[in-house]
Short mmCIF file of C-alpha atoms in Angstrom, two decimals:
data_model
loop_
_atom_site.label_atom_id
_atom_site.label_comp_id
_atom_site.label_asym_id
_atom_site.label_seq_id
_atom_site.Cartn_x
_atom_site.Cartn_y
_atom_site.Cartn_z
CA GLY F 1 -104.36 17.65 101.39
CA ALA F 2 -101.22 16.70 99.61
CA VAL F 3 -101.82 13.05 99.20
CA VAL F 4 -99.69 11.00 96.95
CA SER F 5 -100.63 7.20 96.23
CA GLN F 6 -98.62 4.32 94.73
CA HIS F 7 -99.77 1.18 93.07
CA PRO F 8 -99.02 -1.75 93.70
CA SER F 9 -98.19 -1.49 97.46
CA TRP F 10 -96.20 -4.72 96.79
CA VAL F 11 -95.36 -6.99 94.05
CA ILE F 12 -93.56 -10.14 93.46
CA CYS F 13 -92.25 -11.14 89.96
CA LYS F 14 -90.21 -13.57 88.30
CA SER F 15 -86.49 -12.83 87.10
CA GLY F 16 -86.82 -11.35 83.57
CA THR F 17 -90.17 -9.89 83.79
CA SER F 18 -90.99 -6.32 83.76
CA VAL F 19 -92.97 -4.35 86.48
CA LYS F 20 -94.56 -1.10 86.39
CA ILE F 21 -95.24 0.94 89.43
CA GLU F 22 -97.64 4.15 89.35
CA CYS F 23 -97.49 7.02 91.24
CA ARG F 24 -100.33 9.62 91.68
CA SER F 25 -100.70 12.87 93.29
CA LEU F 26 -104.15 12.66 94.44
CA ASP F 27 -105.34 16.45 95.10
CA PHE F 28 -102.78 18.64 93.56
CA GLN F 29 -100.78 19.02 90.57
CA ALA F 30 -97.21 17.76 90.51
CA THR F 31 -95.06 19.34 87.73
CA THR F 32 -92.11 17.26 89.14
CA MET F 33 -92.07 13.75 90.69
CA PHE F 34 -89.17 11.99 91.91
CA TRP F 35 -88.25 8.23 92.29
CA TYR F 36 -86.37 6.83 95.18
CA ARG F 37 -85.14 3.41 96.33
CA GLN F 38 -84.58 2.11 99.88
CA PHE F 39 -82.70 -0.86 101.03
CA PRO F 40 -83.36 -2.15 104.29
CA LYS F 41 -82.03 -0.21 107.30
CA GLN F 42 -80.76 2.60 104.63
CA SER F 43 -81.71 6.18 103.52
CA LEU F 44 -83.53 7.04 100.57
CA MET F 45 -81.43 6.92 97.19
CA LEU F 46 -82.72 9.15 94.81
CA MET F 47 -82.93 7.64 91.18
CA ALA F 48 -84.54 10.22 88.91
CA THR F 49 -86.26 13.25 88.77
CA SER F 50 -89.19 13.39 86.23
CA ASN F 51 -90.91 16.53 84.97
CA GLU F 52 -94.36 16.46 83.21
CA GLY F 53 -93.98 16.24 79.38
CA SER F 54 -90.18 15.79 79.19
CA LYS F 55 -87.43 12.82 79.88
CA ALA F 56 -86.55 12.22 83.21
CA THR F 57 -83.27 13.19 84.76
CA TYR F 58 -81.33 10.09 86.01
CA GLU F 59 -78.84 10.15 89.01
CA GLN F 60 -75.52 8.87 88.24
CA GLY F 61 -75.30 5.08 88.16
CA VAL F 62 -78.85 4.55 87.61
CA GLU F 63 -79.52 2.74 84.34
CA LYS F 64 -81.94 4.58 82.24
CA ASP F 65 -82.78 1.89 79.82
CA LYS F 66 -83.53 -0.31 83.05
CA PHE F 67 -85.62 2.06 85.00
CA LEU F 68 -87.88 3.68 82.43
CA ILE F 69 -89.87 6.66 83.72
CA ASN F 70 -92.96 8.23 82.11
CA HIS F 71 -94.54 11.41 83.30
CA ALA F 72 -97.35 11.94 81.03
CA SER F 73 -99.67 14.17 83.23
CA LEU F 74 -99.44 16.55 86.22
CA THR F 75 -101.08 13.64 88.56
CA LEU F 76 -99.17 10.48 87.10
CA SER F 77 -95.51 9.43 86.89
CA THR F 78 -94.77 5.74 86.47
CA LEU F 79 -91.48 3.66 86.80
CA THR F 80 -90.78 0.30 84.83
CA VAL F 81 -88.52 -2.01 85.92
CA THR F 82 -87.35 -3.64 83.00
CA SER F 83 -86.05 -7.47 82.98
CA ALA F 84 -86.07 -7.44 86.83
CA HIS F 85 -83.36 -9.33 88.67
CA PRO F 86 -82.95 -10.27 92.35
CA GLU F 87 -80.86 -7.16 92.85
CA ASP F 88 -83.40 -4.94 92.01
CA SER F 89 -85.59 -6.13 94.79
CA SER F 90 -85.88 -3.16 97.01
CA PHE F 91 -88.42 -0.66 98.42
CA TYR F 92 -89.42 2.04 95.72
CA ILE F 93 -90.95 5.38 96.73
CA CYS F 94 -92.05 8.21 94.66
CA SER F 95 -92.70 11.95 95.80
CA ALA F 96 -94.35 14.79 94.21
CA ARG F 97 -93.61 18.73 94.48
CA ALA F 98 -96.59 20.71 95.14
CA ARG F 99 -96.60 24.18 93.65
CA THR F 100 -98.53 25.47 96.52
CA SER F 101 -98.15 28.89 97.79
CA GLY F 102 -94.89 29.16 95.77
CA THR F 103 -93.43 26.34 98.26
CA ASP F 104 -91.53 23.45 96.78
CA THR F 105 -92.45 20.84 99.39
CA GLN F 106 -92.17 17.08 98.61
CA TYR F 107 -94.81 14.73 99.46
CA PHE F 108 -93.82 10.90 99.30
CA GLY F 109 -95.80 8.03 98.43
CA PRO F 110 -96.52 4.83 100.60
CA GLY F 111 -94.11 2.94 98.68
CA THR F 112 -93.89 -0.31 96.73
CA ARG F 113 -92.05 -3.15 97.84
CA LEU F 114 -90.54 -5.12 94.78
CA THR F 115 -89.44 -8.69 95.42
CA VAL F 116 -87.95 -10.38 92.33
CA LEU F 117 -87.44 -14.22 92.51
CA GLY P 1 -72.83 18.50 95.98
CA GLU P 2 -74.56 18.45 99.31
CA ASN P 3 -73.64 16.19 101.93
CA VAL P 4 -76.07 15.70 105.11
CA GLU P 5 -74.91 14.05 108.49
CA GLN P 6 -77.32 12.88 110.85
CA HIS P 7 -76.85 11.99 114.68
CA PRO P 8 -77.62 9.79 116.48
CA SER P 9 -78.16 6.75 114.39
CA THR P 10 -80.35 5.00 117.27
CA LEU P 11 -82.15 6.91 120.12
CA SER P 12 -83.91 5.41 122.88
CA VAL P 13 -86.03 7.72 125.29
CA GLN P 14 -88.22 6.98 128.10
CA GLU P 15 -91.97 7.93 127.37
CA GLY P 16 -92.55 11.62 128.30
CA ASP P 17 -88.74 12.60 127.85
CA SER P 18 -87.43 14.73 125.00
CA ALA P 19 -85.66 13.59 121.92
CA VAL P 20 -83.23 15.60 120.05
CA ILE P 21 -81.63 14.84 116.51
CA LYS P 22 -79.14 16.71 115.09
CA CYS P 23 -77.86 17.43 111.33
CA THR P 24 -75.24 19.18 109.65
CA TYR P 25 -75.12 20.10 105.87
CA SER P 26 -72.02 21.26 103.57
CA ASP P 27 -73.69 23.29 100.68
CA SER P 28 -74.29 26.83 101.76
CA ALA P 29 -76.73 27.14 98.90
CA SER P 30 -79.23 24.94 100.69
CA ASN P 31 -82.03 26.82 102.43
CA TYR P 32 -84.95 24.50 102.65
CA PHE P 33 -84.75 21.68 105.72
CA PRO P 34 -87.66 19.05 105.99
CA TRP P 35 -87.66 16.50 108.42
CA TYR P 36 -89.78 12.98 107.60
CA LYS P 37 -90.97 10.30 109.97
CA GLN P 38 -90.98 6.90 108.39
CA GLU P 39 -92.83 3.96 109.88
CA LEU P 40 -91.81 0.44 109.10
CA GLY P 41 -92.93 -0.50 105.63
CA LYS P 42 -94.11 3.01 104.95
CA GLY P 43 -93.25 6.05 103.11
CA PRO P 44 -91.76 9.14 104.75
CA GLN P 45 -94.33 11.54 105.89
CA LEU P 46 -93.22 15.09 106.22
CA ILE P 47 -93.51 16.22 109.82
CA ILE P 48 -91.96 19.63 109.60
CA ASP P 49 -89.77 21.92 107.62
CA ILE P 50 -87.93 25.11 107.85
CA ARG P 51 -86.20 27.49 105.30
CA SER P 52 -83.30 29.63 105.90
CA ASN P 53 -85.00 32.93 106.47
CA VAL P 54 -86.61 31.31 109.85
CA GLY P 55 -84.31 30.47 112.90
CA GLU P 56 -86.80 28.38 114.59
CA LYS P 57 -90.30 26.56 114.01
CA LYS P 58 -92.64 25.13 116.41
CA ASP P 59 -95.61 22.62 115.74
CA GLN P 60 -97.11 21.30 119.03
CA ARG P 61 -94.53 18.72 120.52
CA ILE P 62 -92.18 19.13 117.44
CA ALA P 63 -89.64 22.17 116.63
CA VAL P 64 -86.76 22.84 114.39
CA THR P 65 -84.19 25.03 114.71
CA LEU P 66 -81.64 26.23 112.24
CA ASN P 67 -78.30 27.56 112.50
CA LYS P 68 -77.26 28.63 108.99
CA THR P 69 -73.87 29.98 110.37
CA ALA P 70 -72.78 26.83 111.50
CA LYS P 71 -74.79 24.86 108.88
CA HIS P 72 -76.37 22.49 111.43
CA PHE P 73 -80.38 22.27 112.28
CA SER P 74 -81.94 20.10 114.68
CA LEU P 75 -85.26 18.00 115.41
CA HIS P 76 -86.87 18.22 118.85
CA ILE P 77 -89.63 16.19 119.99
CA THR P 78 -90.83 17.24 123.54
CA GLU P 79 -93.32 14.55 125.57
CA THR P 80 -92.23 11.69 123.55
CA GLN P 81 -94.96 8.97 123.22
CA PRO P 82 -94.56 5.49 121.94
CA GLU P 83 -96.38 6.56 118.60
CA ASP P 84 -93.17 8.65 118.23
CA SER P 85 -91.07 5.19 117.70
CA ALA P 86 -90.01 5.44 114.01
CA VAL P 87 -87.08 6.32 111.79
CA TYR P 88 -86.65 9.94 111.02
CA PHE P 89 -84.69 11.49 108.38
CA CYS P 90 -83.43 15.01 107.89
CA ALA P 91 -82.84 16.51 104.48
CA ALA P 92 -81.63 19.71 102.78
CA SER P 93 -81.76 21.19 99.44
CA PRO P 94 -81.84 24.47 97.75
CA SER P 95 -84.87 26.05 96.42
CA TRP P 96 -86.44 23.86 93.86
CA GLY P 97 -83.86 21.56 94.30
CA LYS P 98 -83.22 17.89 95.01
CA LEU P 99 -83.10 16.64 98.50
CA GLN P 100 -80.31 15.19 99.80
CA PHE P 101 -81.16 12.86 102.96
CA GLY P 102 -79.30 12.10 106.26
CA ALA P 103 -78.86 8.58 107.18
CA GLY P 104 -81.51 8.35 109.24
CA THR P 105 -82.18 8.21 113.17
CA GLN P 106 -84.16 5.12 114.69
CA VAL P 107 -86.10 6.44 117.80
CA VAL P 108 -87.40 3.97 120.29
CA VAL P 109 -89.93 5.42 123.01
CA THR P 110 -90.17 2.82 125.64
CA PRO P 111 -93.50 3.14 128.17
#
């Protein structure tokens, strides 16, 4: 149980284009999803917290107009990188919080490797 | 906010030996401490977690200890195997809060 999927697993795009990444909780309902980015050999950096049906809360320094987050249902959140540039190339990982037995455990997706040319 | 420090940054062990990774945290409000294993090119996988009402938790070859007074917690892996090679992250958060991650420990288990 507690499986989180991401699609696509990797994407290559041209500079200036937009890319959408999907995050799904497959076997549980996630009222909260989180988006992280991770650069090589570094830790996970939280970008934003997404609650179902409401606007995302962005961490300091993360441009909300560049990284659009939508959490339309209890099993799906999307991250759209708008007007992507090479410096946006990174490993993007989502996590979902499972309200199971009253616990707040976060389960992570497999990540999406974004390369912007 | 919360600050989590993790040591060591790299750890090489012989197969069959034990590995210990230590983390300290700063926010006394933190009461949830998960450990994640991340293999190259994959997302983090939860391997064990502990809450502040418990001092120690064990799951087969993996154990975690928590000292709330000293604000530190540790991951212990016994009888290490090559498949234990990965990057391990500790994290801390208050209940239902945001996770703050440590910098990670690259564990290499040599046969």
